[in-house]
CSV table of C-alpha atoms in Angstrom, one decimal:
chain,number,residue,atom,x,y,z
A,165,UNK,CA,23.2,-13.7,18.2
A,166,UNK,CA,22.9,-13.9,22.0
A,167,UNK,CA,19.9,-12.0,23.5
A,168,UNK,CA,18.1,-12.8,26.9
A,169,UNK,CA,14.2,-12.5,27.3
A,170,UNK,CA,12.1,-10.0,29.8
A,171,UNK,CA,9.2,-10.9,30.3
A,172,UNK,CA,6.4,-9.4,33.0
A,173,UNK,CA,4.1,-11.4,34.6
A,174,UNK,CA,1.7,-11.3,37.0
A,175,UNK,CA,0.7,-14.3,39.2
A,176,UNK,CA,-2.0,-13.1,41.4
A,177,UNK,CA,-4.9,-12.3,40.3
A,178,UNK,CA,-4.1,-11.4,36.6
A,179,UNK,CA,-6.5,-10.8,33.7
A,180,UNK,CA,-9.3,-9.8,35.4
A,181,UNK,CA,-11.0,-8.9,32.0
A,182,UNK,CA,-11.4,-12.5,31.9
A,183,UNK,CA,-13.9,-12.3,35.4
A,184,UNK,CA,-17.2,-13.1,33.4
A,185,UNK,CA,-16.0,-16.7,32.2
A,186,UNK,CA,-12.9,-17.6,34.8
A,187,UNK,CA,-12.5,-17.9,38.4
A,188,UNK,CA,-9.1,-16.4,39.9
A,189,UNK,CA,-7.9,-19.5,40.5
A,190,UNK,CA,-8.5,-20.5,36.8
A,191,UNK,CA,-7.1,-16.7,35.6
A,192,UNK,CA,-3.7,-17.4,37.4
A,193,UNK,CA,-3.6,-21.1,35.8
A,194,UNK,CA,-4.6,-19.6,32.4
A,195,UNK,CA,-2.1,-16.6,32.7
A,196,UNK,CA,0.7,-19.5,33.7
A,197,UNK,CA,-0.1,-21.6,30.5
A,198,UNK,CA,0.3,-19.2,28.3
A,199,UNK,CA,3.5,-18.4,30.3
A,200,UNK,CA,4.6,-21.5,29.6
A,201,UNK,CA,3.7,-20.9,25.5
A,202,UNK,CA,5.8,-17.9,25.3
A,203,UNK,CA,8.5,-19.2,27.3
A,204,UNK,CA,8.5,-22.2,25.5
A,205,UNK,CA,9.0,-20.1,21.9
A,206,UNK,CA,11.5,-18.0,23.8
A,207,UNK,CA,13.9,-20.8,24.7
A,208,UNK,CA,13.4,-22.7,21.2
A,209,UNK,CA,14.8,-19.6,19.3
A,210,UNK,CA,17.8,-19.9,21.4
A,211,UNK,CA,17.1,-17.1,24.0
A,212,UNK,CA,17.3,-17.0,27.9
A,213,UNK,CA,14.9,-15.8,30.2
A,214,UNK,CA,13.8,-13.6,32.9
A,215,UNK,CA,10.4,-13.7,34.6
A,216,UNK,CA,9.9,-9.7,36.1
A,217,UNK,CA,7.1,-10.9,39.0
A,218,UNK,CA,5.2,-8.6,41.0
A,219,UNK,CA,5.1,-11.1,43.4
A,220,UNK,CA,6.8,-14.5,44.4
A,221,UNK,CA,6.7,-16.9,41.8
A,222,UNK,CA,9.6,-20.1,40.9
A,223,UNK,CA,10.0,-21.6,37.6
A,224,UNK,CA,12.8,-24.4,36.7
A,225,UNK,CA,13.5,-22.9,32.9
A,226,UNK,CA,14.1,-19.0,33.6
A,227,UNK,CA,15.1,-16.2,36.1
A,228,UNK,CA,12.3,-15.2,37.9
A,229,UNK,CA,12.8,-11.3,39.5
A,230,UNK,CA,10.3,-9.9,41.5
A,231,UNK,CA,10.0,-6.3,41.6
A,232,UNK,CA,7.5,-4.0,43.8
A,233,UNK,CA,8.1,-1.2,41.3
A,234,UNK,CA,5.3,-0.2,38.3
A,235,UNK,CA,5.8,-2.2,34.5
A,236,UNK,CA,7.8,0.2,33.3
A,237,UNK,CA,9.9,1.2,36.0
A,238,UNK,CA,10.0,-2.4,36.3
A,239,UNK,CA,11.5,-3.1,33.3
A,240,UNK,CA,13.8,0.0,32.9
A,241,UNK,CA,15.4,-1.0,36.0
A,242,UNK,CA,15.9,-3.9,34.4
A,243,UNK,CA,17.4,-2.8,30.7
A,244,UNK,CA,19.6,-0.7,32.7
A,245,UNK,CA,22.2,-3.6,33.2
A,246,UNK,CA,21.8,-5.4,30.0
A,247,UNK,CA,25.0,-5.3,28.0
A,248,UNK,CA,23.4,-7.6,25.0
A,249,UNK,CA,20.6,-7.3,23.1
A,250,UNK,CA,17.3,-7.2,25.1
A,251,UNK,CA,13.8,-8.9,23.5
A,252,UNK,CA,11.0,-7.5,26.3
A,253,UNK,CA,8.2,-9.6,25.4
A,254,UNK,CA,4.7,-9.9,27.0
A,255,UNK,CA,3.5,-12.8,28.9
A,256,UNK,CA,0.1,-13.4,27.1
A,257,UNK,CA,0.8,-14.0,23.7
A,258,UNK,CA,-0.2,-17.6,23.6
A,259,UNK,CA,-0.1,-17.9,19.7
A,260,UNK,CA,3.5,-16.9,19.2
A,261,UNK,CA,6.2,-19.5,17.8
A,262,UNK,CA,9.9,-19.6,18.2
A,263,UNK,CA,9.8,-18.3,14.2
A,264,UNK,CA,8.1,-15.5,15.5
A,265,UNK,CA,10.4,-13.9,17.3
A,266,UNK,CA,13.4,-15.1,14.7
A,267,UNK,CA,11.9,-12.6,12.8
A,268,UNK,CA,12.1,-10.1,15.4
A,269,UNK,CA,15.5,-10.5,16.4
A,270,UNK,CA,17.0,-11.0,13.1
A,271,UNK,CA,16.2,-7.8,12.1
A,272,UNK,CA,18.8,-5.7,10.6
A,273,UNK,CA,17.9,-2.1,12.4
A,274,UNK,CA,18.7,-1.1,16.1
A,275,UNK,CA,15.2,-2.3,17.3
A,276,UNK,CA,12.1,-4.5,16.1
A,277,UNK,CA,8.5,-4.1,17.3
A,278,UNK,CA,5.5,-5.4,17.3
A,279,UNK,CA,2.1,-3.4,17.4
A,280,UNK,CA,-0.5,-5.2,19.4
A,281,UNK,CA,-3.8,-3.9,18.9
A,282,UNK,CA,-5.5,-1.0,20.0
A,283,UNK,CA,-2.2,1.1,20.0
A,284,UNK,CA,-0.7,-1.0,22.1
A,285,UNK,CA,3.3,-2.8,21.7
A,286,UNK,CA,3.4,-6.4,22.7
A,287,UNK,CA,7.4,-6.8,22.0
A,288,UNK,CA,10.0,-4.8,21.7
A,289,UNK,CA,14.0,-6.1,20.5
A,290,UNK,CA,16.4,-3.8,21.4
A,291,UNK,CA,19.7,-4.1,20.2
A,292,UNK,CA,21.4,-1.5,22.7
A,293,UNK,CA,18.6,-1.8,25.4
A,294,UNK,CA,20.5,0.5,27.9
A,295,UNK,CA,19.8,3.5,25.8
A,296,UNK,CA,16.0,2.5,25.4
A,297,UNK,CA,13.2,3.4,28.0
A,298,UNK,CA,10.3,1.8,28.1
A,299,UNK,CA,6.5,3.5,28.1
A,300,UNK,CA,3.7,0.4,28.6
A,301,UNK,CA,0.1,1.7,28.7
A,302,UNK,CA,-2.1,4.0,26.3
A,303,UNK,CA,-0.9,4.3,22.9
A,304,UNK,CA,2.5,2.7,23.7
A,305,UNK,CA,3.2,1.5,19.8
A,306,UNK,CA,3.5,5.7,19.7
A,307,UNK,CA,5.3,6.1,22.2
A,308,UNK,CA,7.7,3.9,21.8
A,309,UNK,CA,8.4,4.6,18.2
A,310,UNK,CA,9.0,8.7,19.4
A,311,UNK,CA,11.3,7.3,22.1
A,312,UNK,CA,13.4,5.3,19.4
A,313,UNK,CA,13.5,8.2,17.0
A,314,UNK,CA,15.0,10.4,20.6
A,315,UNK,CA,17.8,7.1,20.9
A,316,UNK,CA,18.8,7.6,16.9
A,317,UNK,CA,17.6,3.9,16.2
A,318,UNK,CA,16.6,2.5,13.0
A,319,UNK,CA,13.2,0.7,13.6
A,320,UNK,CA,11.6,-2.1,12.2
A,321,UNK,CA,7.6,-2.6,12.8
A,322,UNK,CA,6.8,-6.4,12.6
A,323,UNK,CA,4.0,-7.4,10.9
A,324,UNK,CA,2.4,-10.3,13.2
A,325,UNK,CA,-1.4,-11.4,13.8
A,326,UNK,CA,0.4,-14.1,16.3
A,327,UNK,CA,2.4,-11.8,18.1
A,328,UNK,CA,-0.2,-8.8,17.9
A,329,UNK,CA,-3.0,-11.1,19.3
A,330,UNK,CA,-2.7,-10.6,23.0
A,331,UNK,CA,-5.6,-12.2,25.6
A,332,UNK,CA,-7.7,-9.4,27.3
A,333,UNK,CA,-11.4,-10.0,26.7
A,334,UNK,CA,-13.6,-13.1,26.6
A,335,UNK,CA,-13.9,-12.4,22.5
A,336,UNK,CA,-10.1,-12.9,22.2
A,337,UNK,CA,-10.2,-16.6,23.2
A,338,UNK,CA,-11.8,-17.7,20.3
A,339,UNK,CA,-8.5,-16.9,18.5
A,340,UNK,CA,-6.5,-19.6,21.1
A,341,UNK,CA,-9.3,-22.2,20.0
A,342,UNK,CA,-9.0,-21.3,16.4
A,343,UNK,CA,-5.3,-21.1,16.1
A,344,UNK,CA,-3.3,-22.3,19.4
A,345,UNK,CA,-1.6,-25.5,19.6
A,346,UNK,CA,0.1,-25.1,22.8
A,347,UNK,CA,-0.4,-25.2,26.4
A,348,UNK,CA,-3.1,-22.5,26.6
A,349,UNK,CA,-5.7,-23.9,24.5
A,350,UNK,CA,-5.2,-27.1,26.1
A,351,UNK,CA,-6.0,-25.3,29.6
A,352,UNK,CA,-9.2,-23.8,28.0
A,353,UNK,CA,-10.6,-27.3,26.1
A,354,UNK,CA,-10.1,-28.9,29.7
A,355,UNK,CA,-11.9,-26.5,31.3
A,356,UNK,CA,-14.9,-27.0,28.1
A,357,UNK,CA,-14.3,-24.3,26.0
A,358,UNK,CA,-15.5,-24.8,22.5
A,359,UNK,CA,-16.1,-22.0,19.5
A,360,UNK,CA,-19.9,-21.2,19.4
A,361,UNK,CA,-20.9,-20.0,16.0
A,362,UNK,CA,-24.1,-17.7,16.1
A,363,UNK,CA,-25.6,-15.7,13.1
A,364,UNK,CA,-22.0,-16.1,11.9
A,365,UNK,CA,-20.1,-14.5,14.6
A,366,UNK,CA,-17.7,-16.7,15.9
A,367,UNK,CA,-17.6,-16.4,20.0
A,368,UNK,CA,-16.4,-19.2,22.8
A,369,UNK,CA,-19.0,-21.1,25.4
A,370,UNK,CA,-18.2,-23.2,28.6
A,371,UNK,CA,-19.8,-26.4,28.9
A,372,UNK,CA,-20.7,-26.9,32.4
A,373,UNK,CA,-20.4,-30.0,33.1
A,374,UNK,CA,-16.5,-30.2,32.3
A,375,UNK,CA,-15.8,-27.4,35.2
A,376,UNK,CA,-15.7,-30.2,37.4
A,377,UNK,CA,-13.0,-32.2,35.5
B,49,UNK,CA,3.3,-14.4,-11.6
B,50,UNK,CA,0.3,-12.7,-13.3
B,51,UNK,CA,-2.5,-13.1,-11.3
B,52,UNK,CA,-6.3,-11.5,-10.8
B,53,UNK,CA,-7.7,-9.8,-7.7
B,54,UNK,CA,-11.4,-10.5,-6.8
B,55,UNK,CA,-12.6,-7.6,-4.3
B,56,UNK,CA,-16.0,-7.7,-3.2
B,57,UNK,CA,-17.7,-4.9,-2.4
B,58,UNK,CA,-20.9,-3.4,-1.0
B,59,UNK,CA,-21.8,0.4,-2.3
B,60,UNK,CA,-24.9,1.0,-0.8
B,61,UNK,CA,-25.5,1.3,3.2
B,62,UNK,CA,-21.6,-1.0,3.8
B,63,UNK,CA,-20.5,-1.0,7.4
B,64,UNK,CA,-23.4,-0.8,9.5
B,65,UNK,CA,-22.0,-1.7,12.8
B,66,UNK,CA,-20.5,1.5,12.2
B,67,UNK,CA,-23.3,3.9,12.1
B,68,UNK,CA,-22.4,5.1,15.8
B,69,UNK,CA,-20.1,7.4,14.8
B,70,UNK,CA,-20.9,7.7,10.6
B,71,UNK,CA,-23.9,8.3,8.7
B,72,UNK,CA,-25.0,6.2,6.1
B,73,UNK,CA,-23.6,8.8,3.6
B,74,UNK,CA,-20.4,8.5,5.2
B,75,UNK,CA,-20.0,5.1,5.6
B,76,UNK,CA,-20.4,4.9,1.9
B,77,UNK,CA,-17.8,7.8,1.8
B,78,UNK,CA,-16.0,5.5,4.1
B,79,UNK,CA,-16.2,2.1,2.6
B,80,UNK,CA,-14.7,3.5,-1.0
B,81,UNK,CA,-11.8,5.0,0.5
B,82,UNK,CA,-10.6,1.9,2.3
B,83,UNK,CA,-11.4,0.4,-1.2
B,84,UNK,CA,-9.0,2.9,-2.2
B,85,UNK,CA,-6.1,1.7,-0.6
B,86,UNK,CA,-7.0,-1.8,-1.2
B,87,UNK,CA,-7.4,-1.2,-5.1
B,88,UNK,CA,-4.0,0.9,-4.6
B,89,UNK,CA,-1.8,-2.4,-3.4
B,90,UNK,CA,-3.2,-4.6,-5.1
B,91,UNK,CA,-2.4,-2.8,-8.2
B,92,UNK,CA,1.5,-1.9,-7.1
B,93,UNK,CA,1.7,-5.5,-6.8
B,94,UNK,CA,1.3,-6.0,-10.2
B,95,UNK,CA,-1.9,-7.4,-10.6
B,96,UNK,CA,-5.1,-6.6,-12.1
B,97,UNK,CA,-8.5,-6.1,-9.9
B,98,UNK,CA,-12.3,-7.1,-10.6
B,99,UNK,CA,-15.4,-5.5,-7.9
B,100,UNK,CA,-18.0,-7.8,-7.6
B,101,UNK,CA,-20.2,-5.5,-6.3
B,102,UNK,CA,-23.7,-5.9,-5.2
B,103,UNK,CA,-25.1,-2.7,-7.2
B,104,UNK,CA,-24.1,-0.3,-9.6
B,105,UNK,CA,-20.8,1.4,-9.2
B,106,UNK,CA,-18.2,2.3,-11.3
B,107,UNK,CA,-14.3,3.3,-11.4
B,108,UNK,CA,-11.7,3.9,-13.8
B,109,UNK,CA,-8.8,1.5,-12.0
B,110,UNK,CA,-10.9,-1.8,-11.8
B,111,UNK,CA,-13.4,-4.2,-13.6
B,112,UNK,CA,-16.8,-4.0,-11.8
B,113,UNK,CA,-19.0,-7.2,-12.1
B,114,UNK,CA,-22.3,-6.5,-10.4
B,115,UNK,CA,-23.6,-9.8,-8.9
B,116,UNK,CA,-27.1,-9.7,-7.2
B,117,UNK,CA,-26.5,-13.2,-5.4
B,118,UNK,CA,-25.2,-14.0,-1.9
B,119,UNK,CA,-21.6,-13.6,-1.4
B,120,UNK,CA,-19.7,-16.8,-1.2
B,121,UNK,CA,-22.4,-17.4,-4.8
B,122,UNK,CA,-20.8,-14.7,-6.6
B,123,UNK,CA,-17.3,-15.5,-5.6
B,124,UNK,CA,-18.0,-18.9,-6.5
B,125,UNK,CA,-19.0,-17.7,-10.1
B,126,UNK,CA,-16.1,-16.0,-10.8
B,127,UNK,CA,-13.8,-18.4,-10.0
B,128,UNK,CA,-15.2,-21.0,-11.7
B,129,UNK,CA,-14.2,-18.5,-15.1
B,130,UNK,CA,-10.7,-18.1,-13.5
B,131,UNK,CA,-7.8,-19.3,-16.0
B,132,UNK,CA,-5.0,-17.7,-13.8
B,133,UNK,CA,-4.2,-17.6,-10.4
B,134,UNK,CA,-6.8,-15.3,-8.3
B,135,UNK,CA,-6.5,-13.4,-5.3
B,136,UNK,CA,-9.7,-13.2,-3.4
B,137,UNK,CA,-9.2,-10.2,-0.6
B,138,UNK,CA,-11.6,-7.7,1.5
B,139,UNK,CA,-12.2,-4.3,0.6
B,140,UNK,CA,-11.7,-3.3,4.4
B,141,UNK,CA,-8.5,-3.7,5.3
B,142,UNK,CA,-7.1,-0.2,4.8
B,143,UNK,CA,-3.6,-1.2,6.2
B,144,UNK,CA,-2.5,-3.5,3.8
B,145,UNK,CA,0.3,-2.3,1.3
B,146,UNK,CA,1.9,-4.1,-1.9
B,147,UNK,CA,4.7,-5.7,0.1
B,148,UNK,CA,1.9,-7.9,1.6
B,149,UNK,CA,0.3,-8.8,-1.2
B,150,UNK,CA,3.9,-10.1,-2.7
B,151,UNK,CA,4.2,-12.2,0.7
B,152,UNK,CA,0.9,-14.3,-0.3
B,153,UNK,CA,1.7,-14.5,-3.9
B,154,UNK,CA,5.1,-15.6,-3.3
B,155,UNK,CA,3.9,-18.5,-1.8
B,156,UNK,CA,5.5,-21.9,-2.7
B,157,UNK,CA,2.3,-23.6,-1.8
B,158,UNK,CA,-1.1,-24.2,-3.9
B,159,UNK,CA,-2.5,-21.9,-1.7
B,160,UNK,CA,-2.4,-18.7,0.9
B,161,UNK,CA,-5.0,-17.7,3.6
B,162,UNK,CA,-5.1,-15.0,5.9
B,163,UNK,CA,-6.5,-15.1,9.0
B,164,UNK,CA,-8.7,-12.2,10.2
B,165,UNK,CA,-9.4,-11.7,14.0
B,166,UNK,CA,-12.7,-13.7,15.2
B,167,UNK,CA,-12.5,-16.6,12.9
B,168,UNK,CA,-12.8,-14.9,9.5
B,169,UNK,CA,-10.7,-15.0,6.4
B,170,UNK,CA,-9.2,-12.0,4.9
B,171,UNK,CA,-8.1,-12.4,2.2
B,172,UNK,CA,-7.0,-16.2,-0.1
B,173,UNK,CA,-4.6,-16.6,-3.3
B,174,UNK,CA,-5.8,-19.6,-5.0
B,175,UNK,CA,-3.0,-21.2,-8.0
B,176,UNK,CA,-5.9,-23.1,-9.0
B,177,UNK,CA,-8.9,-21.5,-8.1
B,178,UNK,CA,-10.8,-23.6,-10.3
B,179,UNK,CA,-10.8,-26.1,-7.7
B,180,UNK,CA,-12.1,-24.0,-5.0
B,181,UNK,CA,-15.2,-22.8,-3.3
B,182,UNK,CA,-15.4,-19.9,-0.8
B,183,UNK,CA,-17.3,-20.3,2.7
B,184,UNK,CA,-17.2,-16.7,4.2
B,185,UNK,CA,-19.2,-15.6,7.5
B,186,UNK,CA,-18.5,-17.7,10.5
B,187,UNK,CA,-15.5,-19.2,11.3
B,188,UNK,CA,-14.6,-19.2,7.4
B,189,UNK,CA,-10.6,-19.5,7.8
B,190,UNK,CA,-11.3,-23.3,9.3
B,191,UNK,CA,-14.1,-23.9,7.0
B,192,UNK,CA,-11.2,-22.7,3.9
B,193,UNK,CA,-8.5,-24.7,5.7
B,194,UNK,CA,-11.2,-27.3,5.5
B,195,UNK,CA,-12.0,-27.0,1.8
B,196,UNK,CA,-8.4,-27.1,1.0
B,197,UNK,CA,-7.8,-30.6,2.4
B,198,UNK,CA,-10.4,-31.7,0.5
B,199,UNK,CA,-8.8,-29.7,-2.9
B,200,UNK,CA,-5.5,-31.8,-2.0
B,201,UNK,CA,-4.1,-28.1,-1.7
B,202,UNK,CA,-0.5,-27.5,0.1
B,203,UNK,CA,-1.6,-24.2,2.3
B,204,UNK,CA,0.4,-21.3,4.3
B,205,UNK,CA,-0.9,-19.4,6.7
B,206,UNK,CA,0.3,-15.8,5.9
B,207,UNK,CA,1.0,-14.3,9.5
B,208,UNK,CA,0.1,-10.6,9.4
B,209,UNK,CA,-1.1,-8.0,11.7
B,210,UNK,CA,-2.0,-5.0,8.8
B,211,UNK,CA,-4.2,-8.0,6.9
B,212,UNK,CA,-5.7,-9.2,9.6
B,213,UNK,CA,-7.2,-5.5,10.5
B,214,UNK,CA,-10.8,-5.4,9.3
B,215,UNK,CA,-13.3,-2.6,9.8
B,216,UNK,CA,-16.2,-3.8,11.7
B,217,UNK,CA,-16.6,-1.7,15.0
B,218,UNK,CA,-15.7,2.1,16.2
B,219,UNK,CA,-12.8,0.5,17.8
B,220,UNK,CA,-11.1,-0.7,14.6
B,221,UNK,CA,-10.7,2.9,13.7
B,222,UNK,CA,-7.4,3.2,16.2
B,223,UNK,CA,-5.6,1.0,13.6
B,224,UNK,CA,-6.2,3.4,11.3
B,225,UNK,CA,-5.2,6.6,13.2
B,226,UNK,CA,-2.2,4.9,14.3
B,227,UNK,CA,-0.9,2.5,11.6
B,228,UNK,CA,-2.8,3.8,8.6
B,229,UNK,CA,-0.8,5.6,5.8
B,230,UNK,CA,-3.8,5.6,3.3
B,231,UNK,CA,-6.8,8.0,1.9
B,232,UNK,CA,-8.9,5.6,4.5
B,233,UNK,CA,-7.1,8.0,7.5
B,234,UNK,CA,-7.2,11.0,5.4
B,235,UNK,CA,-11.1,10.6,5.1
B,236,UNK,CA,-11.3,9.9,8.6
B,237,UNK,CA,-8.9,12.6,9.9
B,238,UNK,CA,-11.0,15.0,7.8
B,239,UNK,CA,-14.2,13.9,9.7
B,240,UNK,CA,-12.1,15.0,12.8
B,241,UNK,CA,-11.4,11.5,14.5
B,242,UNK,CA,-8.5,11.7,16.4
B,243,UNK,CA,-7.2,9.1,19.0
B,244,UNK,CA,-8.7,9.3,22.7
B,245,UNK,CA,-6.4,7.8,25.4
B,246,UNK,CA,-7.9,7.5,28.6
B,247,UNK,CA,-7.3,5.7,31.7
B,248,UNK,CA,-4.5,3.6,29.3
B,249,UNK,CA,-7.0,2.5,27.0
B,250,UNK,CA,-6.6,4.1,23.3
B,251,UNK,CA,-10.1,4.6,21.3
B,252,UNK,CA,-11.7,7.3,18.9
B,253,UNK,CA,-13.2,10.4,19.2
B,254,UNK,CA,-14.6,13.0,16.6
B,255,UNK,CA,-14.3,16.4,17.0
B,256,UNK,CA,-18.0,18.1,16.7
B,257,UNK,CA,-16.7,21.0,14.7
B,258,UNK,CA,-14.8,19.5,11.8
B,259,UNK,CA,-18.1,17.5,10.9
B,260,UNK,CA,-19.1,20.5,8.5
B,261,UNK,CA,-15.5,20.9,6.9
């Protein structure tokens, strides 16, 4: 089945969660390599895509839109003129594989979603996307699944640590270094990143003298 | 496949890092339900279920072996009696249902691990548990990846978001509340938690008044 990718990005200045252990400078590479990891699993499961920027921002292996608008109206404006199946997917899921989202767009009901954590959804496929709205923020797992139910769509939750593990706080990059292979951990081993195992809680350290690398 | 579920479990004072929001009373109150809904799959997946518990406790849908020695010791004792395959799996992960039991012992491999956020290990099916020896605490699920090379084990990596959902902290409580089908959110919902959503970040809060229901 032919389905084209949204995803939203943010090149300036994004994840500033991540202030205590990276520069901007290093945020906006780190944000871009794991753009490149979910891009990469986007295109190997057959899928086009389109970048929604909120600013300028090129890329040689998808569309790149930018849009002034908020996330959601972002990306309604956006499902608004699909007429095939839509996968809206966010931009800093650096563990997910092309399988993963086989497993979302195979799915046999009108939509597939995946929870992230903390109530939130981290990607939605929509088989008839111009009936669907989308509601980021807060609980949107909620949301979204009482939006579906208003459209008369069968749903299917996805069960996925990978594709539920999004990067927001310093505490979730221990989960690139434990189970990344792509692009993203290699940006955070260059930069000296390394698990640090204390009183056995697992948590990640910088070694200082590999900033300079 | 007929195989044996190992649950530790701690009766006594379980689940510190929660006693922000539960007393120890509760926490114990707590801890059982989740093992509730543990005991519950495990047993709809066709399989039988041993406590090892660190004091005495007793219930009428499992085998309780009391076991005054570290954890990865008593594991390591009972396997070592282990004639059929054994499931080893977490009394805290109140989202799991049977389905996802049958997706780690329907593996085709010697072996299936599940990852748990922060490094840990959630839960193992061992076809030859004889073999084995469990490393908990600290980044277990590389130290078990580890220990499985050396076994000569074939291993899969079972990707799931409900296993992977422990209950450490106040903020694992949203899974409940929002994916949670089990007596772990009736207990909670009849402490009066209910979900907080503030500035687009979804936590707990407990209502003052229900405490006394």
């Amino acid at each position: 089945m032919y389905f084209h990718a949204l995803i939203p990005f943010k090149p300036v200045n994004p994840k500033t969660r991540l202030s205590c252990v990276l520069s901007q400078e290093e945020r906006e590479a780190f944000a871009r390599a794991m753009l490149d990891d979910v891009i990469a699993a986007v295109l190997k499961s057959g899928c086009s895509a389109t970048l929604l920027c909120t600013s300028a921002f090129e890329r040689g292996d998808a569309l790149v839109a930018v849009r002034k608008e908020p996330l959601n109206e972002a990306i309604n404006w956006a499902l608004a003129q699909f007429h095939c199946p839509a996968l809206i997917i966010m931009a800093d899921l650096p563990l997910v594989r092309a399988g993963d989202i086989q497993r979302l767009v195979s799915t046999g009901k009108d939509m597939a979603i995946v929870p992230g954590r903390g109530g939130g959804t981290n990607a939605i496929f929509l088989k008839k996307p111009r009936c669907f709205r989308a509601d980021f923020y807060g609980a949107s797992f909620l949301d979204h699944m009482r939006i579906a139910e208003e459209c008369g769509f069968t749903v299917d939750v996805i069960d996925s640590f990978r594709m539920s593990t999004d990067m927001d706080e310093q505490e979730d990059l221990v989960e690139i270094l434990i189970h990344g292979k792509g692009k993203s951990r290699e940006y955070l081993e260059g930069l000296g990143f390394s698990l640090s195992i204390e009183k056995g809680r697992v948590s990640v350290k910088r070694s200082p003298h590999e900033e300079a690398l």
